[in-house]
Short mmCIF file of C-alpha atoms in Angstrom, two decimals:
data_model
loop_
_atom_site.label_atom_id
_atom_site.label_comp_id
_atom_site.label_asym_id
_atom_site.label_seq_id
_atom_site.Cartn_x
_atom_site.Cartn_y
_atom_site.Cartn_z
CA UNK A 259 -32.31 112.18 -55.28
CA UNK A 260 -29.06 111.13 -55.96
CA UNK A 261 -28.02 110.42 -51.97
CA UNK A 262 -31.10 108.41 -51.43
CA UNK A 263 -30.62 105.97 -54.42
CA UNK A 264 -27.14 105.45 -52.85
CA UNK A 265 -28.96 104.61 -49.76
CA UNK A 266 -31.35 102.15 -51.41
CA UNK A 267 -28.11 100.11 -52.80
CA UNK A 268 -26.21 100.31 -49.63
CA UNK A 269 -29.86 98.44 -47.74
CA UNK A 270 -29.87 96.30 -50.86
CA UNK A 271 -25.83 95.04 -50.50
CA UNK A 272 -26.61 94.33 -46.91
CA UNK A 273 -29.41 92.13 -47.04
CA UNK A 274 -27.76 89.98 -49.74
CA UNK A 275 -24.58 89.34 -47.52
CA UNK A 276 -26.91 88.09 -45.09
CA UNK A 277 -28.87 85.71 -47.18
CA UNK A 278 -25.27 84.33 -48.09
CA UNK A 279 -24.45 83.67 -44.53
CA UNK A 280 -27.53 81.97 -43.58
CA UNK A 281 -27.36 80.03 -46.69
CA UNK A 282 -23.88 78.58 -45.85
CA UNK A 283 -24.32 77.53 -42.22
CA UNK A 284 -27.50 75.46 -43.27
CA UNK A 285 -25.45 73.47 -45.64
CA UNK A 286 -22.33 73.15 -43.08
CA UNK A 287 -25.20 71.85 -41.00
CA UNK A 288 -26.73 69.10 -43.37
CA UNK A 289 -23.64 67.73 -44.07
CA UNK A 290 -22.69 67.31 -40.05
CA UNK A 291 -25.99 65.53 -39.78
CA UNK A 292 -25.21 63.24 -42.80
CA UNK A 293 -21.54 62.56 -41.42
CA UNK A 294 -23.13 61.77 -38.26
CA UNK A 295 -25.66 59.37 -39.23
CA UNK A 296 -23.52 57.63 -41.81
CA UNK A 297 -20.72 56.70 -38.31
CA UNK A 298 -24.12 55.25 -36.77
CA UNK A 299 -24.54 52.80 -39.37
CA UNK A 300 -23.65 49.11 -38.44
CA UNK A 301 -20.17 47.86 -40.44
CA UNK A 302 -18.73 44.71 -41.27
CA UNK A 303 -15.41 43.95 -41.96
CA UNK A 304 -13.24 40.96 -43.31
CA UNK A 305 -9.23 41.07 -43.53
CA UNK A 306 -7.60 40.54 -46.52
CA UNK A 307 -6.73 37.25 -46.12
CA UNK A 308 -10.02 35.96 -46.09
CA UNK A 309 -10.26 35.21 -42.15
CA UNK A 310 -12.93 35.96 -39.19
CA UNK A 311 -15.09 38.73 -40.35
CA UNK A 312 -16.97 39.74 -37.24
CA UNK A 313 -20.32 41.87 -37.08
CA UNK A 314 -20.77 44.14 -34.37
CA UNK A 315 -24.90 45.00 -33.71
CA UNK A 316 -26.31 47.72 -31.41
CA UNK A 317 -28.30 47.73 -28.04
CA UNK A 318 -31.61 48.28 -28.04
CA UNK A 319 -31.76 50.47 -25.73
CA UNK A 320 -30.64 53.21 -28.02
CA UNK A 321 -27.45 53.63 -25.45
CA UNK A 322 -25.26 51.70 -27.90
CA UNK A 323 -24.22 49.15 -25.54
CA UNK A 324 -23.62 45.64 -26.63
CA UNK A 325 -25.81 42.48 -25.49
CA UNK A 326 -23.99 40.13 -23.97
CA UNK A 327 -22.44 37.72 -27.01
CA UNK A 328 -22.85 40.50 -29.53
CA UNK A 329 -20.26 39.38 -32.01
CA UNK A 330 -20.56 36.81 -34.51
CA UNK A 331 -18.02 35.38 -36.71
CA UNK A 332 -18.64 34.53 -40.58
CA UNK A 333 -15.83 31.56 -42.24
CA UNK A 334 -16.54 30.15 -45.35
CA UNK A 335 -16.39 26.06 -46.50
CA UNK A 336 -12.74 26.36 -47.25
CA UNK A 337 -11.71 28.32 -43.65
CA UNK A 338 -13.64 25.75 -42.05
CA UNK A 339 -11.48 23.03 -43.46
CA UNK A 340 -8.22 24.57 -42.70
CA UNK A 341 -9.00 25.33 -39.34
CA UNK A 342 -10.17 22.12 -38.78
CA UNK A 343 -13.63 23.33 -37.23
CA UNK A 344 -16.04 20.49 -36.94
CA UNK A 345 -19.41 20.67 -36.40
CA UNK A 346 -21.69 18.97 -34.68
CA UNK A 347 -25.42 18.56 -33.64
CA UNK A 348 -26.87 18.71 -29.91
CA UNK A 349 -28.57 15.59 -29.80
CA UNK A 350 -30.10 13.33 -26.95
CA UNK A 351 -27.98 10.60 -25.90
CA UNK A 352 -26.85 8.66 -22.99
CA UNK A 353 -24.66 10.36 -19.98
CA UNK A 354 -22.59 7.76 -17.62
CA UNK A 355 -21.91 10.27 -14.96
CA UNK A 356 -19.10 9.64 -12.66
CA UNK A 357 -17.99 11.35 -9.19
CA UNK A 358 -14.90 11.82 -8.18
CA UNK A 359 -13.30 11.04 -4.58
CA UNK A 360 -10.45 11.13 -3.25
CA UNK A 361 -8.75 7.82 -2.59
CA UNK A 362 -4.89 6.66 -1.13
CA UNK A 363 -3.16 3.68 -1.87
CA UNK A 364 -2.34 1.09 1.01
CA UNK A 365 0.22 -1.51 1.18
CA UNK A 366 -1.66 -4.85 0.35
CA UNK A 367 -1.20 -6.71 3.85
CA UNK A 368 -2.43 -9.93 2.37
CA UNK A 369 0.78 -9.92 0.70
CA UNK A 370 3.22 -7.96 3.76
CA UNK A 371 5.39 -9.70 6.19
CA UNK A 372 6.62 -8.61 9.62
CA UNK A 373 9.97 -9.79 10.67
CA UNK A 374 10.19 -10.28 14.45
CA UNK A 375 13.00 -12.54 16.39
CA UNK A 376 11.87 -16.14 18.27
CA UNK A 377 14.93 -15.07 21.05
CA UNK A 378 15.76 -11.83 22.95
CA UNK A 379 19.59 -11.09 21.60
CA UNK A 380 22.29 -8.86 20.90
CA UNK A 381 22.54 -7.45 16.94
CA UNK A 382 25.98 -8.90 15.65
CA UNK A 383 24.98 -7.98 11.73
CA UNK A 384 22.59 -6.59 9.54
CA UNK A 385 22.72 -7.80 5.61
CA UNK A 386 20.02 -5.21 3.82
CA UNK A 387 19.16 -1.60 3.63
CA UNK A 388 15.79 -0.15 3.87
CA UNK A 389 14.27 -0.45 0.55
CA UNK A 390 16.13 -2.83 -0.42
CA UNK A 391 14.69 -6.24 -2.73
CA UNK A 392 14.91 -9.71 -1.07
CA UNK A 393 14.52 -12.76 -1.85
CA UNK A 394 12.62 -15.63 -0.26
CA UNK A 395 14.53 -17.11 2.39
CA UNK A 396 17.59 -14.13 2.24
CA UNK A 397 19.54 -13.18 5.18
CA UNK A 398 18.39 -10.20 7.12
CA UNK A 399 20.43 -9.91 10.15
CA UNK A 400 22.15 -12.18 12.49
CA UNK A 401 22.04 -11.97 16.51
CA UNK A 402 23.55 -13.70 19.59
CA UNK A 403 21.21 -15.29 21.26
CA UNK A 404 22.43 -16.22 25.23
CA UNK A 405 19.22 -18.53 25.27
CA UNK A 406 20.02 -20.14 22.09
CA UNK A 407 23.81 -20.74 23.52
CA UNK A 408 21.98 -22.45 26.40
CA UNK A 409 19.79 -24.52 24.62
CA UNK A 410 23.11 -25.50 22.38
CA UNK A 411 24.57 -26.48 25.27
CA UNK A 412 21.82 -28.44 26.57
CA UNK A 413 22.00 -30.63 23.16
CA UNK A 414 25.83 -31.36 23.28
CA UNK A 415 24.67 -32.59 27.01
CA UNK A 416 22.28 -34.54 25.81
CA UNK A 417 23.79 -35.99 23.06
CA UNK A 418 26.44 -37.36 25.11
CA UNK A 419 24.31 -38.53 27.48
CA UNK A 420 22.64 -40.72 24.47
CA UNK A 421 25.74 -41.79 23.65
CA UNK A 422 26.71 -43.36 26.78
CA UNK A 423 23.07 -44.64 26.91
CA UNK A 424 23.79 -46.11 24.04
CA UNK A 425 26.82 -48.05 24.73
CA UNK A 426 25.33 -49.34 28.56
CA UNK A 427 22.39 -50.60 25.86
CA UNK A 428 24.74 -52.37 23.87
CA UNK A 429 26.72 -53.93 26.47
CA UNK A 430 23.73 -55.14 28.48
CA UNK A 431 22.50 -56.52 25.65
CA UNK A 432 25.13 -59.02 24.94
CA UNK A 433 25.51 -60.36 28.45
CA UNK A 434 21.62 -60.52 28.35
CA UNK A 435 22.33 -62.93 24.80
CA UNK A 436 25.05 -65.13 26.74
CA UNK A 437 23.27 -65.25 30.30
CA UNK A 438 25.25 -63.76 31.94
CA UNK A 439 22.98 -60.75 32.50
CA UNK A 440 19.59 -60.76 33.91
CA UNK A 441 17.07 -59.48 31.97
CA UNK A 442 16.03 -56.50 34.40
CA UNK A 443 19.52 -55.07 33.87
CA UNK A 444 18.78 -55.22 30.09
CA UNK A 445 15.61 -53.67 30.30
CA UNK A 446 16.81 -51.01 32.26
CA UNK A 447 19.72 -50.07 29.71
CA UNK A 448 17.17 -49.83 26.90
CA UNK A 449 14.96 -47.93 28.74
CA UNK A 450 17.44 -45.51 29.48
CA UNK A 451 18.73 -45.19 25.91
CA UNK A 452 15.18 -44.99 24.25
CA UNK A 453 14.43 -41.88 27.18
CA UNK A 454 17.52 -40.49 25.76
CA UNK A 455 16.71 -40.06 22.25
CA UNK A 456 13.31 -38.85 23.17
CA UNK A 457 15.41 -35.93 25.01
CA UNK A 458 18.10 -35.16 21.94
CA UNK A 459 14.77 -35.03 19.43
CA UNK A 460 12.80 -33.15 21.98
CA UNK A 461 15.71 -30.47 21.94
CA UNK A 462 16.47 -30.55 18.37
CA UNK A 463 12.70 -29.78 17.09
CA UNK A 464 12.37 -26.81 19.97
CA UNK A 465 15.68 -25.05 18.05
CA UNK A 466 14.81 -25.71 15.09
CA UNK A 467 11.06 -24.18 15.68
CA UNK A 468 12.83 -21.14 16.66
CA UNK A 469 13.94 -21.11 13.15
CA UNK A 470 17.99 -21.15 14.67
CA UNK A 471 20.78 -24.07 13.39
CA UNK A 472 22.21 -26.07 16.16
CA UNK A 473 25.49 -25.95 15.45
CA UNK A 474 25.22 -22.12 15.20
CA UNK A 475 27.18 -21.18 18.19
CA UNK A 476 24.00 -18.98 19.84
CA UNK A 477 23.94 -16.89 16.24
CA UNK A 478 20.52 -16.49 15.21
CA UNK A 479 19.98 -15.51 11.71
CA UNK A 480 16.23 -13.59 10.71
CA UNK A 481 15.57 -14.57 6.99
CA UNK A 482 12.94 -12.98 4.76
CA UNK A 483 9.93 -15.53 4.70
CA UNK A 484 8.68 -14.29 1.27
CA UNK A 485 10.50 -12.12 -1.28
CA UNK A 486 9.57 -8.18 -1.71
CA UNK A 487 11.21 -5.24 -0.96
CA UNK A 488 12.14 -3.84 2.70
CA UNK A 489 9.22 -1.00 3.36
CA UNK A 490 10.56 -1.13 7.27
CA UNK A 491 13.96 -1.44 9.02
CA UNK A 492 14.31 -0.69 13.00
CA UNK A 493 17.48 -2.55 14.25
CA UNK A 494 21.38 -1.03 14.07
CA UNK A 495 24.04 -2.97 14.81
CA UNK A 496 25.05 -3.63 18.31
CA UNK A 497 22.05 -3.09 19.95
CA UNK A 498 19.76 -5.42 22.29
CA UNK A 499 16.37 -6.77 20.59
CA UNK A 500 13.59 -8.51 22.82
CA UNK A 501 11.33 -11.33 21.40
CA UNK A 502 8.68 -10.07 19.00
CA UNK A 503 10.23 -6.71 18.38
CA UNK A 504 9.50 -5.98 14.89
CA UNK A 505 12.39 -5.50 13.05
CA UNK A 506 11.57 -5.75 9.42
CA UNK A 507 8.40 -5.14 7.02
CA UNK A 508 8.84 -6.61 3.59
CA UNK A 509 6.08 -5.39 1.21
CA UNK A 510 5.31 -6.91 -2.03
CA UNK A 511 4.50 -3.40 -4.10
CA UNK A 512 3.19 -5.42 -6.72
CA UNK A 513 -0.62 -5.85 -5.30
CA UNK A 514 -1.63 -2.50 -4.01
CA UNK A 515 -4.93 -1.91 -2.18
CA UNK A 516 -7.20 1.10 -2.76
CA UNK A 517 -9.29 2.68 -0.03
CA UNK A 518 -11.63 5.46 -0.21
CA UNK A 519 -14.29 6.87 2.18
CA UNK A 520 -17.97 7.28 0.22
CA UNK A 521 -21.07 8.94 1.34
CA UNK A 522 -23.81 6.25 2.09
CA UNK A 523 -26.13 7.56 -0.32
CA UNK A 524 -23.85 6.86 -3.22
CA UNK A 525 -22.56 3.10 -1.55
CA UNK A 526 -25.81 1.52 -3.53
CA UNK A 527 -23.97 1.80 -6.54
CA UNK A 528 -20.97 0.00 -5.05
CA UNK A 529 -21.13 -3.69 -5.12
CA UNK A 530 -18.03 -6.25 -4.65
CA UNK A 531 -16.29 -7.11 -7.29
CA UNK A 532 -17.37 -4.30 -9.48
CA UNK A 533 -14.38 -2.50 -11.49
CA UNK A 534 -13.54 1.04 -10.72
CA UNK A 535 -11.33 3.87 -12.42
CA UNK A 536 -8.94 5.71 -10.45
CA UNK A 537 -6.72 8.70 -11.49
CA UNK A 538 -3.37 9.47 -10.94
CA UNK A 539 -2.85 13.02 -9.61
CA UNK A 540 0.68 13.46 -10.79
CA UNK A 541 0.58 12.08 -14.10
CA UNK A 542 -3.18 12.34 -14.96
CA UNK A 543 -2.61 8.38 -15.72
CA UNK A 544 -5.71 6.14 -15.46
CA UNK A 545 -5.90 2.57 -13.96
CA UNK A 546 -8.13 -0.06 -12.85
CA UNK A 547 -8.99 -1.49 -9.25
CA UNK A 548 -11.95 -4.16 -8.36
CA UNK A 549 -13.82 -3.54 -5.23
CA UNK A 550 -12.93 -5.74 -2.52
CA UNK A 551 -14.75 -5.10 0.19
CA UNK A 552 -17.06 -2.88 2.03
CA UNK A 553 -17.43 -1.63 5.59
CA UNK A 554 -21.23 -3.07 6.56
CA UNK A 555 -21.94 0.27 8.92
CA UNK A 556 -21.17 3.94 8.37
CA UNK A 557 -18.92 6.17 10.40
CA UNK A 558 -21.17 7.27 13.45
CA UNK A 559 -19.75 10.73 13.17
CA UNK A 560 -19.69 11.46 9.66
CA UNK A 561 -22.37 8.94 7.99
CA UNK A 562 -19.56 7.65 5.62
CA UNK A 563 -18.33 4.14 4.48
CA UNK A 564 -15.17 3.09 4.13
CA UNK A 565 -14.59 0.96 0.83
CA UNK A 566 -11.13 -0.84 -0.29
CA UNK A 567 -10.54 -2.44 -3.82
CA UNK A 568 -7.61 -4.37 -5.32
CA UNK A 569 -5.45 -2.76 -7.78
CA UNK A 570 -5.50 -4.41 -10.66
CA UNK A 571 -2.86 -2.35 -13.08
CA UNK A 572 1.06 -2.70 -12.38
CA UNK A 573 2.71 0.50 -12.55
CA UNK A 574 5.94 1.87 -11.30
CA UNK A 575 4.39 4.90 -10.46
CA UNK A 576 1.76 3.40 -8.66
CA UNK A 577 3.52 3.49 -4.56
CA UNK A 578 1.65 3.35 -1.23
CA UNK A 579 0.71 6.45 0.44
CA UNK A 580 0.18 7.76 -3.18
CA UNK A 581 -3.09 10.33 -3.42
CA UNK A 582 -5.46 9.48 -6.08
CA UNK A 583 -8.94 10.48 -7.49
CA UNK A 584 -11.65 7.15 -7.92
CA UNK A 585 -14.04 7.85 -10.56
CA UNK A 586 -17.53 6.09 -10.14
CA UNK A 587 -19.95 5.59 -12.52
CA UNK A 588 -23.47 5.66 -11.76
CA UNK A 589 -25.04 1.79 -12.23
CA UNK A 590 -27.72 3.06 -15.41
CA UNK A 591 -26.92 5.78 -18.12
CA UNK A 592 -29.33 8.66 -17.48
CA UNK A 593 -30.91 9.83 -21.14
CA UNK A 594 -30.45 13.99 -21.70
CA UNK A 595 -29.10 16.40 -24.36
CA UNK A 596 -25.17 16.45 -24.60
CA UNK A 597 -22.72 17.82 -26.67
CA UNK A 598 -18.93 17.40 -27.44
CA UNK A 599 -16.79 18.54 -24.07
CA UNK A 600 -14.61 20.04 -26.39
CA UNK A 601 -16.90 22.24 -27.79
CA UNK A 602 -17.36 24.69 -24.58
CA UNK A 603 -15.07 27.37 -23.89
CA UNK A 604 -15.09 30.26 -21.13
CA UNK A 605 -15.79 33.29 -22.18
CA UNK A 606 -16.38 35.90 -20.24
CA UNK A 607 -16.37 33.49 -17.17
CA UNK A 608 -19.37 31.55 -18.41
CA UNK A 609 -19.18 28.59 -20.16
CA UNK A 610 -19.95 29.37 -23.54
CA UNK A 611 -20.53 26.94 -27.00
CA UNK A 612 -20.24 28.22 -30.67
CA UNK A 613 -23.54 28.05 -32.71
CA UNK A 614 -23.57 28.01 -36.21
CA UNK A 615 -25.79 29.14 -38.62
CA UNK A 616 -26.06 29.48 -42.88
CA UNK A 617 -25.63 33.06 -44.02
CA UNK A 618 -25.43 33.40 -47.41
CA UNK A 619 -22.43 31.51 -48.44
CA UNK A 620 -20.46 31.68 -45.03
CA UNK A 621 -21.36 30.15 -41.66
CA UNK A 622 -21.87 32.27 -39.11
CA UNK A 623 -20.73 31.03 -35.19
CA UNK A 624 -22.17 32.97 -32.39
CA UNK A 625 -21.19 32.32 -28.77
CA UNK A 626 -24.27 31.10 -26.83
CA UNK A 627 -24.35 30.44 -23.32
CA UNK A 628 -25.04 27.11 -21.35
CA UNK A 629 -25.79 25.63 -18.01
CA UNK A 630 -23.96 22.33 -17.81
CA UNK A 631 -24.76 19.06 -16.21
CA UNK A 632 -22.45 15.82 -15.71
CA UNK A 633 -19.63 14.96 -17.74
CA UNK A 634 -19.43 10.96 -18.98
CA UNK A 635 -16.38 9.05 -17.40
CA UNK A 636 -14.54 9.09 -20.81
CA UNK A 637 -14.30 12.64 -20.92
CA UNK A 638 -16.04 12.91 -24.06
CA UNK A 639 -19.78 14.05 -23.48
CA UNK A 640 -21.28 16.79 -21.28
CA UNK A 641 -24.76 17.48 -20.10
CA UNK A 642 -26.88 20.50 -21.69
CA UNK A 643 -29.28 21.49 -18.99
CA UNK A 644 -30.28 24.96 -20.95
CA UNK A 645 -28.98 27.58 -23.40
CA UNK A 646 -29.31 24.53 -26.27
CA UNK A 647 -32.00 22.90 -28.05
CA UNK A 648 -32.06 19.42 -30.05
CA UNK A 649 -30.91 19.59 -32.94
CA UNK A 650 -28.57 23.19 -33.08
CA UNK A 651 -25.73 23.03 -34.99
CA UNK A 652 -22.57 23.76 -32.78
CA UNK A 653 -18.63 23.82 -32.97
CA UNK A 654 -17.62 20.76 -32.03
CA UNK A 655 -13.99 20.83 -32.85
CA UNK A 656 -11.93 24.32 -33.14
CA UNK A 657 -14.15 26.16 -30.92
CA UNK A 658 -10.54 27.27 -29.31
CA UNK A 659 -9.57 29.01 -32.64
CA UNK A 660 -13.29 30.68 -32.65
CA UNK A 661 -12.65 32.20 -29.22
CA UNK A 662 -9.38 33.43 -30.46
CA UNK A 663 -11.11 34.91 -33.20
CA UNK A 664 -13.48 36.81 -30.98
CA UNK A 665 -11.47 38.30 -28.58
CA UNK A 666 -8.71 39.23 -31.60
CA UNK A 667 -12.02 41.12 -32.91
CA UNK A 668 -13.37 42.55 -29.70
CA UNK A 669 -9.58 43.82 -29.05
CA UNK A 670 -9.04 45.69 -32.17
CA UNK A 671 -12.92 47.17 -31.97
CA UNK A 672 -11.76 48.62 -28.64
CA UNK A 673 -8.72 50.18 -30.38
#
């Protein structure tokens, strides 16, 4: 009796311990399941300074992953104002669009001169440098002219020979007034000394139409014909220049041309005298030219049309041969939603705009994408042509310091 009660506690001992066991790993297991589900839950956190606080919200899919702006960022009244965020409503308004070609400025040649000799010669001087400012009328080299020294010569000649014509005249006439001449021999001598001045004045206006002095020894001296600055120089001293060789270019640089080639179908918005933009692409500077003229055909090859237009601002960084960017406006404002171009950002290699919306007391700014159109000529408007609807509030100003925001927030949820 006594061994099997012993046995009955031993069965009873056993089955308690396992009761205990079973017991325990059920509760280890509930409170896994409760750790587990409370690390599911959606958080929200703000610094303690009162900055971004960004939300983070799940797929859908029930894979976790994020949709594609899944981040939003919450600033109060105050933050707003010491960010300097601004915001802004997507509204309909007008859009000047502009397109942008590229464009060189020409030397003006209404206002260029070409330099060129009247006399084949030998170069005895040259008085300016390439680049150089002259003045109206300045010396720009000197030659030796062995046609001018001919022509000299010729004059001296002649002028004696009036000389003597002119005494014979004299003389004749006096024994012509006492009678002791015959008028024939008078008429001769004056005949003589009229044909003689008609030679001296015929050789006198011939030099000086060559633009040389007559007492000049055969020296020939090219002078600037209007003032400017020497954009071409192609004589050195001591060598042999024929007639016509173009020696010198003086440029005035302060009327430039503008010329730019256009595709026809935008050259019915060009008309003459309309006033164009143009940008500088080394300084980002804009300035003003008025369309001058326009080629009546198109290129048979490429269905383009050359246009050139007078500069009309006076810059010293404007210089021929310069590359620039023309910015032309379409003739009528087209009508379409736009918002502030400083409001879009990339992000994520789209371009991207903040939306705002009321939550609670805060404002919440979530990136939204958006298909662009035209931007206006002034830089400040851009064309919505989806991801926006009238009336949507949007970051106009600080959307920079929301981006930063974002990707400070997506960085430390990656951490």
């Amino acid at each position: 009796m006594l061994n099997l009660k012993n046995k009955m506690l031993n069965q009873q001992g056993r089955i308690s311990q396992k009761l205990l066991m079973l017991l325990a790993i059920g509760i280890t297991a509930l409170l896994s399941m409760g750790v587990w589900w409370l690390s599911q839950k959606p958080s929200t956190k703000e610094d303690e300074h009162g900055h971004a606080e960004v939300e983070e919200h799940a797929g859908e899919d029930g894979h976790g992953e994020a949709e594609e702006h899944a981040a939003a960022i919450a600033l109060t009244a105050k933050q707003l104002a010491e960010q300097g965020i601004q915001l802004a409503v997507a509204e309909l308004g007008a859009v000047v669009k502009s397109t942008a070609y590229p464009a060189k400025l020409v030397v003006n040649t209404d206002r260029q001169a070409h330099v060129a000799p009247a006399f084949a010669g030998h170069v005895e001087a040259v008085y300016v440098e390439l680049g150089q400012q002259v003045k109206k009328g300045q010396a720009l080299a000197r030659l030796l002219v062995p046609d001018l020294v001919d022509q000299q010569a010729s004059l001296q000649v002649e002028q004696s020979n009036l000389e003597l014509a002119r005494q014979d005249y004299e003389r004749e006439k006096k024994l012509w007034n006492e009678g002791i001449s015959a008028k024939q021999d008078y008429q001769r001598a004056y005949n003589a000394y009229q044909q003689a001045q008609i030679q001296v004045r015929a050789t006198r206006a011939r030099i000086a139409a060559l633009g040389a002095q007559t007492t000049s020894q055969g020296g020939y001296v090219l002078t600037a014909p209007i003032a400017g600055i020497i954009s071409q120089k192609d004589l050195v001293l001591g060598e042999n220049v024929q007639l016509a060789d173009q020696l010198f270019v003086i440029d005035q640089l302060d009327q430039l041309w503008l010329e730019f080639i256009t595709p026809s179908s935008e050259f019915a918005d060009i008309v003459p005298n309309q006033t164009i933009e143009f940008k500088s692409l080394q300084s980002g500077n804009l300035f003003k030219a008025q369309i001058q003229s326009l080629n009546s055909q198109a290129d048979v090859q490429t269905g383009r049309l050359q246009v050139r237009a007078k500069v009309l601002s006076n810059a010293a960084e404007l210089r021929p041969n310069l590359m620039v960017n023309v910015q032309l406006q379409q003739q009528q404002a087209q009508q379409g939603l736009r918002i502030r171009a400083s409001a879009v950002q990339k992000i994520e290699g789209k371009d991207a705009v903040f939306v705002a919306a009321q939550h609670e007391q805060k404002i919440e700014f979530a990136p939204q994408s958006v298909t662009l159109g035209a931007s206006s000529s002034d830089g400040q408007w851009i064309e919505v042509l989806s991801g926006l609807e009238q009336g949507q509030q949007y970051a106009a100003q600080g959307s920079f310091l929301l981006k930063s925001e974002l990707e400070k927030g997506e960085a430390s949820h990656a951490h």
